[in-house]
Short mmCIF file of C-alpha atoms and ligand atoms in Angstrom, two decimals:
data_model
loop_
_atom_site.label_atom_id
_atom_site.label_comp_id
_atom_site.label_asym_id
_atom_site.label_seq_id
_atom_site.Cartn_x
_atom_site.Cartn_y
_atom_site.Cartn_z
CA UNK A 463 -15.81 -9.21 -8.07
CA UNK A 464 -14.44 -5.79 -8.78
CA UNK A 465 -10.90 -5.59 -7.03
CA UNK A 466 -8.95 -2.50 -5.68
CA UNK A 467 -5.54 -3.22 -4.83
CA UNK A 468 -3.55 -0.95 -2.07
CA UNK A 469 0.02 -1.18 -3.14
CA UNK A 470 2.36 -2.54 -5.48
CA UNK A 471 5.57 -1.42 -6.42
CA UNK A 472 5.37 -1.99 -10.29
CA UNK A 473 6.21 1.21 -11.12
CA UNK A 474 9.78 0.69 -9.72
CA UNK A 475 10.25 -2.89 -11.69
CA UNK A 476 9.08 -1.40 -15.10
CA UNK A 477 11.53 1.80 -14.38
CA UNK A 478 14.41 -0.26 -13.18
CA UNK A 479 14.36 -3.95 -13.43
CA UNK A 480 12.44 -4.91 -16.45
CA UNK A 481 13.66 -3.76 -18.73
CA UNK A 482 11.93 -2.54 -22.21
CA UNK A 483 9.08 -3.16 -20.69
CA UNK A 484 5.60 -1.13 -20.07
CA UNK A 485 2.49 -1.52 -18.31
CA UNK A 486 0.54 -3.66 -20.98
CA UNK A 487 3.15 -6.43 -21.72
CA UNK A 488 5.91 -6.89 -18.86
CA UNK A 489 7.15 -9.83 -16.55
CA UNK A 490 5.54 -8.17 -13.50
CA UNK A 491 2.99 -9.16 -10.96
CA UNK A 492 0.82 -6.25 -12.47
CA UNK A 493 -0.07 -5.34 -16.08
CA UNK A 494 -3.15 -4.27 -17.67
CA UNK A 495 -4.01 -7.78 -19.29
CA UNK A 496 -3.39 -8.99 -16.12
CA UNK A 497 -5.68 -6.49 -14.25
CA UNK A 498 -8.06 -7.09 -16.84
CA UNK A 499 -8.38 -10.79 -15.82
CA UNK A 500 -9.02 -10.16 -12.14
CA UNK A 501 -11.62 -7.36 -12.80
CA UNK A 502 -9.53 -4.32 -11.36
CA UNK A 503 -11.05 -1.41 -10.21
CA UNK A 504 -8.17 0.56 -9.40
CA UNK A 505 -4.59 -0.18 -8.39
CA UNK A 506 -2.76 1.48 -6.28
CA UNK A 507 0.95 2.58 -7.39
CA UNK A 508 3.77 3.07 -5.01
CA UNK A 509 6.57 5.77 -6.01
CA UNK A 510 8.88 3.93 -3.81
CA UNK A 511 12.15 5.30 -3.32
CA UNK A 512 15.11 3.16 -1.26
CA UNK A 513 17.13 5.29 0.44
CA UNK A 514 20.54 3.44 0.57
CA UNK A 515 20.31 3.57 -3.24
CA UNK A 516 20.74 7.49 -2.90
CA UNK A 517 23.27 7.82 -0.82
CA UNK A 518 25.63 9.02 -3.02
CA UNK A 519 22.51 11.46 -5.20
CA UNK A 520 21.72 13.80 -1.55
CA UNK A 521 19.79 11.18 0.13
CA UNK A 522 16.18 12.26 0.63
CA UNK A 523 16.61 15.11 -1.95
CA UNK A 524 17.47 12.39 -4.35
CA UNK A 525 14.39 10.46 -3.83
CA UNK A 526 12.27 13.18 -3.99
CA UNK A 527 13.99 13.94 -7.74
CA UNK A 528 13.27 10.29 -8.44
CA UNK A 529 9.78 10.20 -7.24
CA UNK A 530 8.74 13.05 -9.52
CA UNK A 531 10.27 10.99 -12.78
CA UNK A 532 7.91 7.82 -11.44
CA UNK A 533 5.26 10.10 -11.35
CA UNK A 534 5.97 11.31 -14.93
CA UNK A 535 6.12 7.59 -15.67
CA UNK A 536 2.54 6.54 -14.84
CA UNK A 537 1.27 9.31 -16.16
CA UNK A 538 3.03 8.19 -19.30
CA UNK A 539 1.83 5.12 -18.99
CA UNK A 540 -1.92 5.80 -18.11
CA UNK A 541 -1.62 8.35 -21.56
CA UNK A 542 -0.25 5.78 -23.65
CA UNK A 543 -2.94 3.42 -22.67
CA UNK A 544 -5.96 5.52 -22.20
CA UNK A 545 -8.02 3.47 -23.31
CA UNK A 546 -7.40 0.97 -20.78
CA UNK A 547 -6.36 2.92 -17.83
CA UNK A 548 -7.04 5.86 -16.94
CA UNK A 549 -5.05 8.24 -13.40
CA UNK A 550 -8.21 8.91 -10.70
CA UNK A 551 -7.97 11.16 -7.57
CA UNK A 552 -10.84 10.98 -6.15
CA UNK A 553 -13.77 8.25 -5.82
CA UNK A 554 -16.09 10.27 -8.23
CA UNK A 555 -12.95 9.63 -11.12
CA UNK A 556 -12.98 6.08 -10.34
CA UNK A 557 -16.54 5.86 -10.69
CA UNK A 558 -16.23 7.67 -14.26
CA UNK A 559 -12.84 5.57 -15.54
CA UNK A 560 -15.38 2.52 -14.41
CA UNK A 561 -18.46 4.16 -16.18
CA UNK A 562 -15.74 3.78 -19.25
CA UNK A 563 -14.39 0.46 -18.97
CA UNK A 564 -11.19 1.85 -18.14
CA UNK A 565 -8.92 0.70 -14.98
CA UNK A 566 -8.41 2.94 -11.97
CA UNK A 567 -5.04 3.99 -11.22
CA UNK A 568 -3.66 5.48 -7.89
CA UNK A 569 -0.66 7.27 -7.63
CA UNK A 570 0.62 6.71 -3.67
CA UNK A 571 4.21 7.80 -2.25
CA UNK A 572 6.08 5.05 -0.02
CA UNK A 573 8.70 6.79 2.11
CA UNK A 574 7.93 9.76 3.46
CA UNK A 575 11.44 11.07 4.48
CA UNK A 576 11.13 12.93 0.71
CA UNK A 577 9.26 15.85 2.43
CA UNK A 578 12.96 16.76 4.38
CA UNK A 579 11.07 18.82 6.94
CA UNK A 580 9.52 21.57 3.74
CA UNK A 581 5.64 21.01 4.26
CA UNK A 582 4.65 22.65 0.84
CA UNK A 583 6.27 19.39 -0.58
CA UNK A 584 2.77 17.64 0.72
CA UNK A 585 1.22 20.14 -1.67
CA UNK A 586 3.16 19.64 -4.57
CA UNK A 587 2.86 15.66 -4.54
CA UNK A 588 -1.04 16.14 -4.45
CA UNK A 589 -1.18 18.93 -7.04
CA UNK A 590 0.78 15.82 -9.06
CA UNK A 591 -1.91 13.72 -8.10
CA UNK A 592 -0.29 12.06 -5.05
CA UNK A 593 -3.64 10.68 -3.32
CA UNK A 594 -1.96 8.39 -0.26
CA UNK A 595 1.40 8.56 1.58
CA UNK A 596 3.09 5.61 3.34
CA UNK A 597 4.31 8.06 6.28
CA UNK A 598 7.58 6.01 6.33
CA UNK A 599 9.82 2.92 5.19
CA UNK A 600 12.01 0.91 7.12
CA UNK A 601 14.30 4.03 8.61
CA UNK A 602 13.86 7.18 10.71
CA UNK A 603 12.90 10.16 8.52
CA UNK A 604 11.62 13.67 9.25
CA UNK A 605 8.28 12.31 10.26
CA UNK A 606 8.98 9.49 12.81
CA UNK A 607 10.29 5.99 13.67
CA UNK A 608 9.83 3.07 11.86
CA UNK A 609 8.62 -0.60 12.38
CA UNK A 610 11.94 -2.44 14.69
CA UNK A 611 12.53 -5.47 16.78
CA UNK A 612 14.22 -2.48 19.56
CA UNK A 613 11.77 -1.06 21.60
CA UNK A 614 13.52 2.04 21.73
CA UNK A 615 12.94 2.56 18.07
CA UNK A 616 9.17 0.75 18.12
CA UNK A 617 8.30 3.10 21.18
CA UNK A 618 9.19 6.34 19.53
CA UNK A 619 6.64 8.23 17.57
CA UNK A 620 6.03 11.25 15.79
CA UNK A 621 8.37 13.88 15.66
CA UNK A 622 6.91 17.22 15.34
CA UNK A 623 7.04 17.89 11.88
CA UNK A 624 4.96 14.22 11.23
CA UNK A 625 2.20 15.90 13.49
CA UNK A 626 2.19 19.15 11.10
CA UNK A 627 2.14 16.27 7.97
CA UNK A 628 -1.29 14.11 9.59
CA UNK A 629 -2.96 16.99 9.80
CA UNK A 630 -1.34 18.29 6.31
CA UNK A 631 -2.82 15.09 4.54
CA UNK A 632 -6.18 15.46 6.06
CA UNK A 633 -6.45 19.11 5.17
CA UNK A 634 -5.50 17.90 1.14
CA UNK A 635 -7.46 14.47 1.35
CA UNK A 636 -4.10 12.30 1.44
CA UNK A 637 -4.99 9.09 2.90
CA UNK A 638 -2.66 8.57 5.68
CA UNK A 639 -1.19 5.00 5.28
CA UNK A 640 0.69 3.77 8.45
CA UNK A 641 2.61 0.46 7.12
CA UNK A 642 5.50 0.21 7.81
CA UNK A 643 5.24 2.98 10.95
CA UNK A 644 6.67 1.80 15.01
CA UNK A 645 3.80 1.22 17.14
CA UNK A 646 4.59 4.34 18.55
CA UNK A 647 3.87 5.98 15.49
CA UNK A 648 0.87 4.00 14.87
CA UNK A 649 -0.80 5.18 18.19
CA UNK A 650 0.32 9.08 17.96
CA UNK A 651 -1.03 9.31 13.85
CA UNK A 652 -4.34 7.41 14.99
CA UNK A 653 -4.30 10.22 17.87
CA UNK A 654 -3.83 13.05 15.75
CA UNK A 655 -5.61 12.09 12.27
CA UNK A 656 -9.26 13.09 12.01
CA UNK A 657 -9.92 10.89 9.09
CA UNK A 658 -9.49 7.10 8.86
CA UNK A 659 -5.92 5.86 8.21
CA UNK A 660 -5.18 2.73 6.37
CA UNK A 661 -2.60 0.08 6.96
CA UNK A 662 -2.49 -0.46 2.68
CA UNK A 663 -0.10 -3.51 3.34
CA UNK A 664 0.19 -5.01 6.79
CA UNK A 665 -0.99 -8.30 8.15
CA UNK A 666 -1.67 -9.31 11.67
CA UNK A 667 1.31 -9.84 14.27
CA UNK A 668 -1.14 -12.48 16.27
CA UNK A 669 -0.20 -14.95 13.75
CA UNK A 670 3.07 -14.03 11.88
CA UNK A 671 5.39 -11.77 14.98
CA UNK A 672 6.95 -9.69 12.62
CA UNK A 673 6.96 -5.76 13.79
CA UNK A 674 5.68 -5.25 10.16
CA UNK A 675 2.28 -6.56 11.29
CA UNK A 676 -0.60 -5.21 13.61
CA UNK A 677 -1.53 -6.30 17.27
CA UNK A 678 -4.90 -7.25 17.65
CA UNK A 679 -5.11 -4.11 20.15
CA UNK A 680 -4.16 -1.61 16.55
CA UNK A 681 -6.37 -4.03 14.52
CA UNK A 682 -9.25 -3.27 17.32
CA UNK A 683 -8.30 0.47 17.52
CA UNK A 684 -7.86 1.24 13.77
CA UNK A 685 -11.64 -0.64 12.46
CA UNK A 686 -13.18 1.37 15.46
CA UNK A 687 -12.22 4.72 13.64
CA UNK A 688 -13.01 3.82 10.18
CA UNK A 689 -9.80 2.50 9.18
CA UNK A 690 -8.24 -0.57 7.18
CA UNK A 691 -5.81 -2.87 6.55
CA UNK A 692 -4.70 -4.73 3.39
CA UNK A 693 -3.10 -8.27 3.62
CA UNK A 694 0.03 -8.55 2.15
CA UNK A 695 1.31 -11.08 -0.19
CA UNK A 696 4.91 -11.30 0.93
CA UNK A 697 5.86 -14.72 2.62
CA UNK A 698 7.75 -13.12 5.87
CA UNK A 699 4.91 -11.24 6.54
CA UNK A 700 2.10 -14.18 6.15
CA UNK A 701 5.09 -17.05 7.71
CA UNK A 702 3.93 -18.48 10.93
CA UNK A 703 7.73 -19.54 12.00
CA UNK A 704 8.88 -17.34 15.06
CA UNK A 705 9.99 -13.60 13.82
CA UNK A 706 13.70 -14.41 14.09
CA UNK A 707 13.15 -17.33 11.53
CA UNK A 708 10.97 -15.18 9.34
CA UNK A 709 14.05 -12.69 8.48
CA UNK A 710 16.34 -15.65 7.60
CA UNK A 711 13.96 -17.87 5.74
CA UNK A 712 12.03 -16.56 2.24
CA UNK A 713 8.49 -18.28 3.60
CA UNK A 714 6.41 -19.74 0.58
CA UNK A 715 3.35 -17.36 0.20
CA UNK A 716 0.19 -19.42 0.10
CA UNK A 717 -3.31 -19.07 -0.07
CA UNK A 718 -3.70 -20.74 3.12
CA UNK A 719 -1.89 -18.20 5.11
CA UNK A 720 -3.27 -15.16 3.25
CA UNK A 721 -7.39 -16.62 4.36
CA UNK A 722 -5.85 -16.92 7.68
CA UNK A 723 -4.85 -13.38 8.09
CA UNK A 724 -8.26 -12.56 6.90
CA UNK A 725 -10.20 -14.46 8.69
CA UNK A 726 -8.56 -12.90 11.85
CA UNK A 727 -8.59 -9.60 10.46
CA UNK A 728 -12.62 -9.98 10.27
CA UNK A 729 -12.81 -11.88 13.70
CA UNK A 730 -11.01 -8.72 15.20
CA UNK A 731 -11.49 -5.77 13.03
CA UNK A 732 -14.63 -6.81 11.71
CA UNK A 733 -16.40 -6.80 8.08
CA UNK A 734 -15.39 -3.63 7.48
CA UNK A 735 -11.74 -3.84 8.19
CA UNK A 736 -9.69 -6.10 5.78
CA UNK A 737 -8.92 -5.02 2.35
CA UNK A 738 -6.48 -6.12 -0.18
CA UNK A 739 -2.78 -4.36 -0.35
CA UNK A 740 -0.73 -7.56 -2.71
CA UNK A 741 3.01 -5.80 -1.96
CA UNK A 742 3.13 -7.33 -5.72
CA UNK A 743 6.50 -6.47 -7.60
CA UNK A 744 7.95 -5.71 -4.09
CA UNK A 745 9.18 -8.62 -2.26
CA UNK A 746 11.52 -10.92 -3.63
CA UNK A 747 9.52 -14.29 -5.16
CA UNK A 748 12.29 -16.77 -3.84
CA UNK A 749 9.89 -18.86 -2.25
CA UNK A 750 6.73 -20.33 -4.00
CA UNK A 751 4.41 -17.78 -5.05
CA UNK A 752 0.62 -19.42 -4.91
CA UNK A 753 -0.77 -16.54 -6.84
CA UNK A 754 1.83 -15.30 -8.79
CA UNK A 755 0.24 -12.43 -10.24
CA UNK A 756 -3.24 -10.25 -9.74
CA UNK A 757 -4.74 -12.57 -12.67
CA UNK A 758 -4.78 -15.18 -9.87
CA UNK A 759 -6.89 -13.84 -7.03
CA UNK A 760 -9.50 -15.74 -7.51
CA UNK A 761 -8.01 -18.86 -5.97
CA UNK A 762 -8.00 -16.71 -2.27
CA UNK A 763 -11.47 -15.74 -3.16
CA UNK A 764 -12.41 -19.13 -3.88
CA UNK A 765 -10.53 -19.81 -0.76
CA UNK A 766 -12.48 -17.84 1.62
CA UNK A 767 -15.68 -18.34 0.39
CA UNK A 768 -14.80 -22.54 1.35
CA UNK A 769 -14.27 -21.32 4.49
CA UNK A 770 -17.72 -19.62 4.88
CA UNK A 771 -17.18 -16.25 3.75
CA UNK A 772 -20.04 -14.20 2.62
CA UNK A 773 -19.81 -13.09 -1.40
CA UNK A 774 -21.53 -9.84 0.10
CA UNK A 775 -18.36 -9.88 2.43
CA UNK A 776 -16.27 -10.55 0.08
CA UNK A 777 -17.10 -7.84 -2.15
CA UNK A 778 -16.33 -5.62 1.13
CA UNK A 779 -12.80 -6.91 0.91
CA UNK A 780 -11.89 -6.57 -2.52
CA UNK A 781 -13.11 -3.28 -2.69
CA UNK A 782 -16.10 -1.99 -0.92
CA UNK A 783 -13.71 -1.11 2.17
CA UNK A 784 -11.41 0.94 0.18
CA UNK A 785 -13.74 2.48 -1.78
CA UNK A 786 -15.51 3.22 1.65
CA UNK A 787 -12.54 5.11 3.15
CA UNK A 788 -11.54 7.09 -0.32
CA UNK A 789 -14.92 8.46 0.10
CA UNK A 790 -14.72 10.04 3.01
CA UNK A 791 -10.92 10.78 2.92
CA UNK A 792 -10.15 11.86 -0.91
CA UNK A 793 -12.17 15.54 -1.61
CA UNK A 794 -14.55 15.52 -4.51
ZN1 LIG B 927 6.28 -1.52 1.76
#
């Protein structure tokens, strides 16, 4: 059960939490022994910059600085264990670092307010191997509006610069990732995108309300034009409490929850919908964590195939549905 993992923000722990640490022995979510356990394909890693830390280091322009150093970082870290791990950017690299016996990874950029409005920026990231772009985080940027509990905000779409940067990423083969994106924007980037887009870590609003997850109408919309969505880990997003309780209280994140958002990802979307996108290393692990780390995945597999999930299925979800939509998004 080969797995390919959508996002995780490891690559900000290692650089600024965890100290002394590196990508074979750390007290992450994600490591290479770790990966090695659950039979990882490739894993996605998010150059996630937060805003508010950069307020004082020109905003935007600051977290474009800092995403080029995480860059450098995996890079370092896929050179210093090469044997292990090797950087792919397309599905034809995977398919050789596999061939190998070596671990995928994927660099991906989460906030796209970096570009501030300069569209050769798109060009640089993929030159430096930049493969998928979360189009925002949780604020307005040059692009468009976020995910909000105001309509005003949720409403609001692209601006016109985010229209130039869809069609941008689908000139380079960038997967277009729309987590975290206002409904607004959701509906304007599936309007505009000619290749599928991918929601790498969302789950589904019909059973957790949170503006972070999809309607069943975007769940319907995005499977019918070749795109995905991977189920996120974090406890707020999985919670079935109403969404004002889900802010205040750090939900548990079980198993049970996590099949549940699958199973009504493939009841809506359909087999070739749901995909995996942990969040690991990115949401705070107040509450219990039932699979504390990628080593663990096999207690949701084991889950869902209980509750009458197909191992052919199942192999869709772990990977086959990713590796599906690199193909026809990523260039040779
Ligand atoms: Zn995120």
């Amino acid at each position: 059960m080969k797995l390919i993992d959508m996002h995780c923000d490891t690559i900000l722990k290692l650089m600024d939490v965890d100290e002394g640490a590196d990508l074979m022995d750390n007290h992450c979510s994600v490591s290479i022994p770790f990966m090695k356990e659950a039979d990882t394909k490739a894993q996605f890693f998010a150059c996630f910059t937060y805003l508010k830390d950069f307020e004082d280091k020109d905003g935007y322009e600051g977290c474009y600085e800092r995403v080029q150093e995480m860059i450098h970082y995996l890079k370092g870290q896929t050179h210093k264990f090469q044997e292990q791990i090797g950087l792919a950017g397309s599905f034809e690299e995977m398919q050789k670092n596999e061939a190998e016996g070596k671990i995928s990874a994927v660099l991906t950029v989460e906030e796209g307010g970096i570009l501030c409005d300069r569209i050769g920026r798109l060009d640089t990231l993929y030159e430096n191997g930049i493969r998928l772009m979360t189009l925002m985080w949780n604020y307005e940027n040059c692009i468009g509006y976020p995910n909000s509990r105001e309509a005003a905000v949720m409403s609001r779409g692209l601006k016109p610069f985010g229209i130039e940067v869809v069609r941008r990423m689908n000139a380079l083969g960038m997967i277009i990732d729309i987590s975290h994106a206002s409904d607004g924007t959701f509906w304007e980037v599936l309007k505009y995108s000619e290749k599928p887009l991918v929601a790498s870590h969302s789950n589904c609003r019909a059973l957790c309300k949170h503006p972070r997850n999809l309607s069943d109408n975007m769940i319907r919309s995005l499977a019918s034009s070749g795109g995905i969505a991977g189920v996120n880990f974090y406890g707020a997003f999985l919670g079935t409490g109403n969404e004002k309780e889900a802010d205040i209280v750090q939900a548990d994140s079980k198993v049970d929850a996590m099949k549940a958002h699958i199973l009504h990802m493939l009841k809506v979307g359909g087999s070739e919908f749901p995909a995996i996108g942990t969040d690991f290393d990115g949401f705070d692990a107040e509450g219990i964590l039932e699979i504390p780390d990628v080593s663990k995945m096999e207690r949701l597999w084991d889950a869902l195939k209980k509750a009458g999930v197909s191992e052919d299925q199942l192999d869709l979800i772990w990977s086959g549905n990713v590796e599906r939509v690199m193909r026809e998004t990523l260039r040779h």
